Amino acid sequence: MTQGVRIDLISSEKLEKLTSMEKVHLILDHVRQGTIIILEKGLSPEEQSTLIEMTMREIFPDGFNGIEIETYPSREESPGFLKRILGMTPHESRLTVIGPANQLRLIRKEKDVLSAWVSTR
């Protein structure tokens, strides 16, 4: 058997076809198997909260260690006057990396660069 780390890159088109819960289950199912997931378009804040909440329920000392999740900082676009008054600030999620906490470690995070270290366990 080949040793290494599996990395799945998931397109924004595939994610747009899934419900929020389907996205969370897809991610958790893959990460529990040791796969690193790269999402072309990140999750909404609500979806990230759900993912973290479900992950916390599944952590066991000798089993699943949880997830590491990183995304680029959101683009800082100045919303128009009307959008600010109505509280309609756009949330633009960007490329996101998710993996098992015991295999994926973020080394550096800058405006346009995420550097991560991946181990083979």
mmCIF file of N, CA and C in Angstrom:
data_model
loop_
_atom_site.group_PDB
_atom_site.id
_atom_site.type_symbol
_atom_site.label_atom_id
_atom_site.label_comp_id
_atom_site.label_asym_id
_atom_site.label_seq_id
_atom_site.Cartn_x
_atom_site.Cartn_y
_atom_site.Cartn_z
ATOM 1 N N MET A 1 0.836 -1.181 0.000
ATOM 2 C CA MET A 1 0.000 0.000 0.000
ATOM 3 C C MET A 1 0.885 1.250 0.000
ATOM 4 N N THR A 2 0.499 2.224 -0.776
ATOM 5 C CA THR A 2 1.250 3.461 -0.865
ATOM 6 C C THR A 2 1.024 4.295 0.383
ATOM 7 N N GLN A 3 2.116 4.832 0.952
ATOM 8 C CA GLN A 3 1.981 5.700 2.111
ATOM 9 C C GLN A 3 1.962 7.142 1.652
ATOM 10 N N GLY A 4 1.285 7.939 2.369
ATOM 11 C CA GLY A 4 1.212 9.349 2.028
ATOM 12 C C GLY A 4 -0.043 9.967 2.598
ATOM 13 N N VAL A 5 -0.327 11.152 2.155
ATOM 14 C CA VAL A 5 -1.482 11.889 2.629
ATOM 15 C C VAL A 5 -2.397 12.141 1.444
ATOM 16 N N ARG A 6 -3.658 11.815 1.618
ATOM 17 C CA ARG A 6 -4.634 12.078 0.557
ATOM 18 C C ARG A 6 -5.130 13.512 0.707
ATOM 19 N N ILE A 7 -5.194 14.221 -0.414
ATOM 20 C CA ILE A 7 -5.702 15.595 -0.435
ATOM 21 C C ILE A 7 -6.810 15.658 -1.471
ATOM 22 N N ASP A 8 -8.010 16.063 -1.048
ATOM 23 C CA ASP A 8 -9.142 16.231 -1.960
ATOM 24 C C ASP A 8 -9.405 17.726 -2.141
ATOM 25 N N LEU A 9 -9.437 18.157 -3.388
ATOM 26 C CA LEU A 9 -9.777 19.536 -3.715
ATOM 27 C C LEU A 9 -11.219 19.537 -4.201
ATOM 28 N N ILE A 10 -12.078 20.248 -3.521
ATOM 29 C CA ILE A 10 -13.515 20.227 -3.831
ATOM 30 C C ILE A 10 -13.909 21.573 -4.444
ATOM 31 N N SER A 11 -14.504 21.494 -5.624
ATOM 32 C CA SER A 11 -14.855 22.702 -6.375
ATOM 33 C C SER A 11 -16.034 23.435 -5.750
ATOM 34 N N SER A 12 -16.138 24.708 -6.065
ATOM 35 C CA SER A 12 -17.272 25.499 -5.572
ATOM 36 C C SER A 12 -18.577 25.004 -6.198
ATOM 37 N N GLU A 13 -18.511 24.479 -7.433
ATOM 38 C CA GLU A 13 -19.720 23.959 -8.078
ATOM 39 C C GLU A 13 -20.300 22.780 -7.290
ATOM 40 N N LYS A 14 -19.436 21.887 -6.837
ATOM 41 C CA LYS A 14 -19.920 20.741 -6.052
ATOM 42 C C LYS A 14 -20.516 21.225 -4.730
ATOM 43 N N LEU A 15 -19.836 22.167 -4.068
ATOM 44 C CA LEU A 15 -20.331 22.653 -2.781
ATOM 45 C C LEU A 15 -21.677 23.363 -2.913
ATOM 46 N N GLU A 16 -21.865 24.079 -4.013
ATOM 47 C CA GLU A 16 -23.123 24.814 -4.197
ATOM 48 C C GLU A 16 -24.318 23.889 -4.353
ATOM 49 N N LYS A 17 -24.082 22.637 -4.744
ATOM 50 C CA LYS A 17 -25.174 21.678 -4.920
ATOM 51 C C LYS A 17 -25.575 21.013 -3.603
ATOM 52 N N LEU A 18 -24.787 21.211 -2.555
ATOM 53 C CA LEU A 18 -25.027 20.538 -1.279
ATOM 54 C C LEU A 18 -25.687 21.486 -0.280
ATOM 55 N N THR A 19 -26.482 20.901 0.615
ATOM 56 C CA THR A 19 -27.021 21.683 1.729
ATOM 57 C C THR A 19 -25.899 21.895 2.749
ATOM 58 N N SER A 20 -26.136 22.751 3.704
ATOM 59 C CA SER A 20 -25.124 23.007 4.737
ATOM 60 C C SER A 20 -24.752 21.729 5.482
ATOM 61 N N MET A 21 -25.757 20.930 5.852
ATOM 62 C CA MET A 21 -25.472 19.691 6.594
ATOM 63 C C MET A 21 -24.744 18.679 5.716
ATOM 64 N N GLU A 22 -25.067 18.643 4.442
ATOM 65 C CA GLU A 22 -24.358 17.726 3.536
ATOM 66 C C GLU A 22 -22.885 18.117 3.426
ATOM 67 N N LYS A 23 -22.618 19.421 3.392
ATOM 68 C CA LYS A 23 -21.224 19.885 3.341
ATOM 69 C C LYS A 23 -20.466 19.452 4.605
ATOM 70 N N VAL A 24 -21.094 19.672 5.752
ATOM 71 C CA VAL A 24 -20.446 19.329 7.025
ATOM 72 C C VAL A 24 -20.174 17.829 7.107
ATOM 73 N N HIS A 25 -21.154 17.010 6.735
ATOM 74 C CA HIS A 25 -20.965 15.551 6.768
ATOM 75 C C HIS A 25 -19.901 15.115 5.765
ATOM 76 N N LEU A 26 -19.893 15.696 4.588
ATOM 77 C CA LEU A 26 -18.872 15.368 3.580
ATOM 78 C C LEU A 26 -17.477 15.642 4.140
ATOM 79 N N ILE A 27 -17.310 16.798 4.749
ATOM 80 C CA ILE A 27 -16.008 17.181 5.295
ATOM 81 C C ILE A 27 -15.609 16.257 6.437
ATOM 82 N N LEU A 28 -16.516 16.064 7.388
ATOM 83 C CA LEU A 28 -16.188 15.217 8.547
ATOM 84 C C LEU A 28 -15.892 13.780 8.142
ATOM 85 N N ASP A 29 -16.659 13.240 7.208
ATOM 86 C CA ASP A 29 -16.420 11.857 6.764
ATOM 87 C C ASP A 29 -15.019 11.714 6.176
ATOM 88 N N HIS A 30 -14.603 12.672 5.383
ATOM 89 C CA HIS A 30 -13.280 12.595 4.760
ATOM 90 C C HIS A 30 -12.160 12.828 5.779
ATOM 91 N N VAL A 31 -12.329 13.820 6.631
ATOM 92 C CA VAL A 31 -11.271 14.162 7.586
ATOM 93 C C VAL A 31 -11.074 13.033 8.605
ATOM 94 N N ARG A 32 -12.162 12.368 9.016
ATOM 95 C CA ARG A 32 -12.036 11.238 9.944
ATOM 96 C C ARG A 32 -11.187 10.121 9.352
ATOM 97 N N GLN A 33 -11.158 10.023 8.033
ATOM 98 C CA GLN A 33 -10.358 8.995 7.358
ATOM 99 C C GLN A 33 -8.929 9.472 7.107
ATOM 100 N N GLY A 34 -8.596 10.681 7.566
ATOM 101 C CA GLY A 34 -7.239 11.195 7.414
ATOM 102 C C GLY A 34 -7.006 12.016 6.161
ATOM 103 N N THR A 35 -8.065 12.387 5.470
ATOM 104 C CA THR A 35 -7.935 13.161 4.235
ATOM 105 C C THR A 35 -7.886 14.657 4.534
ATOM 106 N N ILE A 36 -7.004 15.356 3.827
ATOM 107 C CA ILE A 36 -6.961 16.815 3.890
ATOM 108 C C ILE A 36 -7.936 17.323 2.823
ATOM 109 N N ILE A 37 -8.802 18.252 3.190
ATOM 110 C CA ILE A 37 -9.800 18.790 2.275
ATOM 111 C C ILE A 37 -9.434 20.237 1.952
ATOM 112 N N ILE A 38 -9.464 20.572 0.676
ATOM 113 C CA ILE A 38 -9.281 21.964 0.268
ATOM 114 C C ILE A 38 -10.550 22.372 -0.467
ATOM 115 N N LEU A 39 -11.241 23.355 0.094
ATOM 116 C CA LEU A 39 -12.477 23.842 -0.502
ATOM 117 C C LEU A 39 -12.155 25.061 -1.355
ATOM 118 N N GLU A 40 -12.608 25.038 -2.616
ATOM 119 C CA GLU A 40 -12.372 26.189 -3.491
ATOM 120 C C GLU A 40 -13.054 27.438 -2.931
ATOM 121 N N LYS A 41 -14.233 27.228 -2.376
ATOM 122 C CA LYS A 41 -14.968 28.327 -1.750
ATOM 123 C C LYS A 41 -15.302 27.877 -0.340
ATOM 124 N N GLY A 42 -14.925 28.659 0.629
ATOM 125 C CA GLY A 42 -15.075 28.258 2.019
ATOM 126 C C GLY A 42 -16.512 28.167 2.478
ATOM 127 N N LEU A 43 -16.653 27.825 3.733
ATOM 128 C CA LEU A 43 -17.956 27.687 4.356
ATOM 129 C C LEU A 43 -18.430 29.031 4.887
ATOM 130 N N SER A 44 -19.738 29.140 5.055
ATOM 131 C CA SER A 44 -20.291 30.340 5.686
ATOM 132 C C SER A 44 -19.949 30.279 7.176
ATOM 133 N N PRO A 45 -20.026 31.385 7.892
ATOM 134 C CA PRO A 45 -19.765 31.349 9.340
ATOM 135 C C PRO A 45 -20.672 30.358 10.072
ATOM 136 N N GLU A 46 -21.929 30.247 9.653
ATOM 137 C CA GLU A 46 -22.847 29.301 10.293
ATOM 138 C C GLU A 46 -22.414 27.857 10.021
ATOM 139 N N GLU A 47 -21.983 27.591 8.794
ATOM 140 C CA GLU A 47 -21.532 26.234 8.456
ATOM 141 C C GLU A 47 -20.251 25.883 9.223
ATOM 142 N N GLN A 48 -19.361 26.852 9.378
ATOM 143 C CA GLN A 48 -18.136 26.597 10.157
ATOM 144 C C GLN A 48 -18.479 26.300 11.611
ATOM 145 N N SER A 49 -19.427 27.039 12.155
ATOM 146 C CA SER A 49 -19.844 26.795 13.545
ATOM 147 C C SER A 49 -20.425 25.402 13.699
ATOM 148 N N THR A 50 -21.256 24.999 12.751
ATOM 149 C CA THR A 50 -21.842 23.657 12.794
ATOM 150 C C THR A 50 -20.758 22.598 12.678
ATOM 151 N N LEU A 51 -19.796 22.803 11.788
ATOM 152 C CA LEU A 51 -18.692 21.853 11.621
ATOM 153 C C LEU A 51 -17.893 21.719 12.916
ATOM 154 N N ILE A 52 -17.583 22.816 13.547
ATOM 155 C CA ILE A 52 -16.816 22.779 14.799
ATOM 156 C C ILE A 52 -17.631 22.113 15.907
ATOM 157 N N GLU A 53 -18.914 22.436 15.980
ATOM 158 C CA GLU A 53 -19.780 21.835 16.995
ATOM 159 C C GLU A 53 -19.871 20.317 16.821
ATOM 160 N N MET A 54 -20.079 19.868 15.592
ATOM 161 C CA MET A 54 -20.174 18.422 15.348
ATOM 162 C C MET A 54 -18.832 17.736 15.587
ATOM 163 N N THR A 55 -17.745 18.429 15.267
ATOM 164 C CA THR A 55 -16.413 17.863 15.497
ATOM 165 C C THR A 55 -16.171 17.666 16.990
ATOM 166 N N MET A 56 -16.542 18.650 17.783
ATOM 167 C CA MET A 56 -16.328 18.559 19.231
ATOM 168 C C MET A 56 -17.056 17.358 19.833
ATOM 169 N N ARG A 57 -18.210 17.019 19.281
ATOM 170 C CA ARG A 57 -18.974 15.869 19.779
ATOM 171 C C ARG A 57 -18.303 14.543 19.448
ATOM 172 N N GLU A 58 -17.472 14.528 18.414
ATOM 173 C CA GLU A 58 -16.896 13.267 17.943
ATOM 174 C C GLU A 58 -15.457 13.034 18.390
ATOM 175 N N ILE A 59 -14.896 13.963 19.157
ATOM 176 C CA ILE A 59 -13.517 13.813 19.605
ATOM 177 C C ILE A 59 -13.446 12.780 20.734
ATOM 178 N N PHE A 60 -12.531 11.812 20.578
ATOM 179 C CA PHE A 60 -12.273 10.808 21.599
ATOM 180 C C PHE A 60 -10.769 10.754 21.834
ATOM 181 N N PRO A 61 -10.332 10.553 23.095
ATOM 182 C CA PRO A 61 -8.893 10.572 23.403
ATOM 183 C C PRO A 61 -8.058 9.614 22.565
ATOM 184 N N ASP A 62 -8.528 8.431 22.315
ATOM 185 C CA ASP A 62 -7.736 7.465 21.543
ATOM 186 C C ASP A 62 -8.234 7.300 20.113
ATOM 187 N N GLY A 63 -9.110 8.187 19.685
ATOM 188 C CA GLY A 63 -9.654 8.065 18.333
ATOM 189 C C GLY A 63 -9.492 9.348 17.550
ATOM 190 N N PHE A 64 -10.578 9.921 17.150
ATOM 191 C CA PHE A 64 -10.595 11.140 16.345
ATOM 192 C C PHE A 64 -10.120 12.324 17.182
ATOM 193 N N ASN A 65 -9.090 13.043 16.682
ATOM 194 C CA ASN A 65 -8.486 14.151 17.437
ATOM 195 C C ASN A 65 -9.050 15.516 17.101
ATOM 196 N N GLY A 66 -10.002 15.581 16.192
ATOM 197 C CA GLY A 66 -10.560 16.858 15.815
ATOM 198 C C GLY A 66 -10.015 17.340 14.488
ATOM 199 N N ILE A 67 -10.313 18.588 14.167
ATOM 200 C CA ILE A 67 -9.908 19.128 12.873
ATOM 201 C C ILE A 67 -9.079 20.385 13.056
ATOM 202 N N GLU A 68 -8.309 20.682 12.032
ATOM 203 C CA GLU A 68 -7.630 21.972 11.905
ATOM 204 C C GLU A 68 -8.268 22.625 10.687
ATOM 205 N N ILE A 69 -8.702 23.859 10.794
ATOM 206 C CA ILE A 69 -9.342 24.547 9.681
ATOM 207 C C ILE A 69 -8.737 25.934 9.541
ATOM 208 N N GLU A 70 -8.351 26.271 8.340
ATOM 209 C CA GLU A 70 -7.808 27.606 8.068
ATOM 210 C C GLU A 70 -8.335 28.102 6.737
ATOM 211 N N THR A 71 -8.548 29.387 6.675
ATOM 212 C CA THR A 71 -8.998 30.012 5.449
ATOM 213 C C THR A 71 -8.299 31.354 5.299
ATOM 214 N N TYR A 72 -8.222 31.820 4.088
ATOM 215 C CA TYR A 72 -7.675 33.161 3.893
ATOM 216 C C TYR A 72 -8.555 34.160 4.620
ATOM 217 N N PRO A 73 -7.971 35.238 5.089
ATOM 218 C CA PRO A 73 -8.819 36.292 5.646
ATOM 219 C C PRO A 73 -9.771 36.791 4.562
ATOM 220 N N SER A 74 -10.992 37.136 4.955
ATOM 221 C CA SER A 74 -11.956 37.597 3.955
ATOM 222 C C SER A 74 -11.466 38.886 3.324
ATOM 223 N N ARG A 75 -11.886 39.055 2.097
ATOM 224 C CA ARG A 75 -11.485 40.274 1.390
ATOM 225 C C ARG A 75 -12.166 41.458 2.039
ATOM 226 N N GLU A 76 -11.394 42.497 2.203
ATOM 227 C CA GLU A 76 -11.963 43.695 2.806
ATOM 228 C C GLU A 76 -12.463 44.610 1.704
ATOM 229 N N GLU A 77 -13.748 44.500 1.458
ATOM 230 C CA GLU A 77 -14.375 45.376 0.481
ATOM 231 C C GLU A 77 -15.290 46.319 1.239
ATOM 232 N N SER A 78 -15.250 47.531 0.875
ATOM 233 C CA SER A 78 -16.071 48.514 1.544
ATOM 234 C C SER A 78 -17.507 48.402 1.035
ATOM 235 N N PRO A 79 -18.448 48.001 1.916
ATOM 236 C CA PRO A 79 -19.830 47.922 1.468
ATOM 237 C C PRO A 79 -20.378 49.329 1.225
ATOM 238 N N GLY A 80 -21.322 49.422 0.348
ATOM 239 C CA GLY A 80 -21.928 50.710 0.046
ATOM 240 C C GLY A 80 -22.695 51.245 1.244
ATOM 241 N N PHE A 81 -23.070 52.499 1.154
ATOM 242 C CA PHE A 81 -23.775 53.170 2.243
ATOM 243 C C PHE A 81 -25.063 52.441 2.609
ATOM 244 N N LEU A 82 -25.872 52.091 1.604
ATOM 245 C CA LEU A 82 -27.145 51.421 1.858
ATOM 246 C C LEU A 82 -26.934 50.055 2.515
ATOM 247 N N LYS A 83 -25.929 49.301 2.060
ATOM 248 C CA LYS A 83 -25.661 47.983 2.645
ATOM 249 C C LYS A 83 -25.214 48.104 4.095
ATOM 250 N N ARG A 84 -24.435 49.149 4.402
ATOM 251 C CA ARG A 84 -24.007 49.337 5.795
ATOM 252 C C ARG A 84 -25.196 49.653 6.683
ATOM 253 N N ILE A 85 -26.113 50.497 6.197
ATOM 254 C CA ILE A 85 -27.284 50.864 6.993
ATOM 255 C C ILE A 85 -28.172 49.648 7.225
ATOM 256 N N LEU A 86 -28.328 48.818 6.197
ATOM 257 C CA LEU A 86 -29.191 47.646 6.310
ATOM 258 C C LEU A 86 -28.472 46.452 6.934
ATOM 259 N N GLY A 87 -27.202 46.630 7.267
ATOM 260 C CA GLY A 87 -26.443 45.539 7.873
ATOM 261 C C GLY A 87 -26.135 44.434 6.897
ATOM 262 N N MET A 88 -26.096 44.741 5.625
ATOM 263 C CA MET A 88 -25.862 43.737 4.590
ATOM 264 C C MET A 88 -24.399 43.760 4.165
ATOM 265 N N THR A 89 -23.525 43.405 5.069
ATOM 266 C CA THR A 89 -22.124 43.334 4.689
ATOM 267 C C THR A 89 -21.876 41.976 4.059
ATOM 268 N N PRO A 90 -21.318 41.947 2.877
ATOM 269 C CA PRO A 90 -21.137 40.663 2.190
ATOM 270 C C PRO A 90 -20.086 39.808 2.880
ATOM 271 N N HIS A 91 -20.371 38.520 2.957
ATOM 272 C CA HIS A 91 -19.380 37.566 3.462
ATOM 273 C C HIS A 91 -18.881 36.772 2.274
ATOM 274 N N GLU A 92 -17.649 36.964 1.944
ATOM 275 C CA GLU A 92 -17.080 36.221 0.832
ATOM 276 C C GLU A 92 -16.093 35.215 1.389
ATOM 277 N N SER A 93 -16.491 33.979 1.393
ATOM 278 C CA SER A 93 -15.597 32.952 1.883
ATOM 279 C C SER A 93 -14.596 32.605 0.795
ATOM 280 N N ARG A 94 -13.414 32.238 1.218
ATOM 281 C CA ARG A 94 -12.341 31.965 0.273
ATOM 282 C C ARG A 94 -11.818 30.563 0.484
ATOM 283 N N LEU A 95 -10.815 30.218 -0.278
ATOM 284 C CA LEU A 95 -10.224 28.888 -0.209
ATOM 285 C C LEU A 95 -9.966 28.497 1.251
ATOM 286 N N THR A 96 -10.350 27.270 1.576
ATOM 287 C CA THR A 96 -10.262 26.795 2.957
ATOM 288 C C THR A 96 -9.592 25.426 2.991
ATOM 289 N N VAL A 97 -8.715 25.229 3.955
ATOM 290 C CA VAL A 97 -8.031 23.953 4.151
ATOM 291 C C VAL A 97 -8.511 23.352 5.467
ATOM 292 N N ILE A 98 -8.947 22.080 5.402
ATOM 293 C CA ILE A 98 -9.444 21.385 6.589
ATOM 294 C C ILE A 98 -8.783 20.014 6.638
ATOM 295 N N GLY A 99 -8.300 19.634 7.810
ATOM 296 C CA GLY A 99 -7.683 18.318 7.936
ATOM 297 C C GLY A 99 -7.685 17.836 9.357
ATOM 298 N N PRO A 100 -7.267 16.596 9.555
ATOM 299 C CA PRO A 100 -7.185 16.050 10.909
ATOM 300 C C PRO A 100 -6.189 16.863 11.746
ATOM 301 N N ALA A 101 -6.579 17.179 12.970
ATOM 302 C CA ALA A 101 -5.733 18.018 13.824
ATOM 303 C C ALA A 101 -4.385 17.383 14.114
ATOM 304 N N ASN A 102 -4.311 16.056 14.101
ATOM 305 C CA ASN A 102 -3.029 15.405 14.394
ATOM 306 C C ASN A 102 -2.126 15.301 13.160
ATOM 307 N N GLN A 103 -2.601 15.751 11.999
ATOM 308 C CA GLN A 103 -1.797 15.683 10.784
ATOM 309 C C GLN A 103 -1.529 17.043 10.147
ATOM 310 N N LEU A 104 -2.396 18.002 10.357
ATOM 311 C CA LEU A 104 -2.295 19.289 9.674
ATOM 312 C C LEU A 104 -1.984 20.388 10.682
ATOM 313 N N ARG A 105 -0.935 21.140 10.419
ATOM 314 C CA ARG A 105 -0.579 22.262 11.290
ATOM 315 C C ARG A 105 -0.324 23.487 10.417
ATOM 316 N N LEU A 106 -0.927 24.588 10.799
ATOM 317 C CA LEU A 106 -0.695 25.833 10.076
ATOM 318 C C LEU A 106 0.626 26.423 10.529
ATOM 319 N N ILE A 107 1.487 26.761 9.582
ATOM 320 C CA ILE A 107 2.781 27.348 9.903
ATOM 321 C C ILE A 107 2.732 28.864 9.778
ATOM 322 N N ARG A 108 2.089 29.324 8.733
ATOM 323 C CA ARG A 108 2.062 30.762 8.498
ATOM 324 C C ARG A 108 0.759 31.127 7.794
ATOM 325 N N LYS A 109 0.177 32.250 8.185
ATOM 326 C CA LYS A 109 -1.043 32.736 7.557
ATOM 327 C C LYS A 109 -0.856 34.214 7.255
ATOM 328 N N GLU A 110 -0.927 34.538 5.979
ATOM 329 C CA GLU A 110 -0.835 35.929 5.554
ATOM 330 C C GLU A 110 -2.050 36.246 4.709
ATOM 331 N N LYS A 111 -2.076 37.447 4.199
ATOM 332 C CA LYS A 111 -3.230 37.895 3.420
ATOM 333 C C LYS A 111 -3.550 36.941 2.270
ATOM 334 N N ASP A 112 -2.561 36.516 1.526
ATOM 335 C CA ASP A 112 -2.792 35.688 0.347
ATOM 336 C C ASP A 112 -2.027 34.371 0.358
ATOM 337 N N VAL A 113 -1.460 33.998 1.496
ATOM 338 C CA VAL A 113 -0.681 32.764 1.566
ATOM 339 C C VAL A 113 -1.015 32.006 2.854
ATOM 340 N N LEU A 114 -1.321 30.723 2.701
ATOM 341 C CA LEU A 114 -1.452 29.826 3.842
ATOM 342 C C LEU A 114 -0.342 28.796 3.694
ATOM 343 N N SER A 115 0.471 28.623 4.700
ATOM 344 C CA SER A 115 1.506 27.596 4.678
ATOM 345 C C SER A 115 1.172 26.582 5.753
ATOM 346 N N ALA A 116 1.158 25.331 5.372
ATOM 347 C CA ALA A 116 0.796 24.287 6.318
ATOM 348 C C ALA A 116 1.806 23.153 6.246
ATOM 349 N N TRP A 117 1.899 22.443 7.336
ATOM 350 C CA TRP A 117 2.737 21.269 7.422
ATOM 351 C C TRP A 117 1.805 20.074 7.592
ATOM 352 N N VAL A 118 2.034 19.026 6.803
ATOM 353 C CA VAL A 118 1.194 17.841 6.848
ATOM 354 C C VAL A 118 2.071 16.651 7.196
ATOM 355 N N SER A 119 1.686 15.892 8.205
ATOM 356 C CA SER A 119 2.431 14.693 8.566
ATOM 357 C C SER A 119 1.667 13.458 8.116
ATOM 358 N N THR A 120 2.371 12.343 8.079
ATOM 359 C CA THR A 120 1.732 11.079 7.705
ATOM 360 C C THR A 120 1.387 10.262 8.935
ATOM 361 N N ARG A 121 1.204 10.882 10.063
ATOM 362 C CA ARG A 121 0.834 10.298 11.374
ATOM 363 C C ARG A 121 2.032 9.766 12.088
#
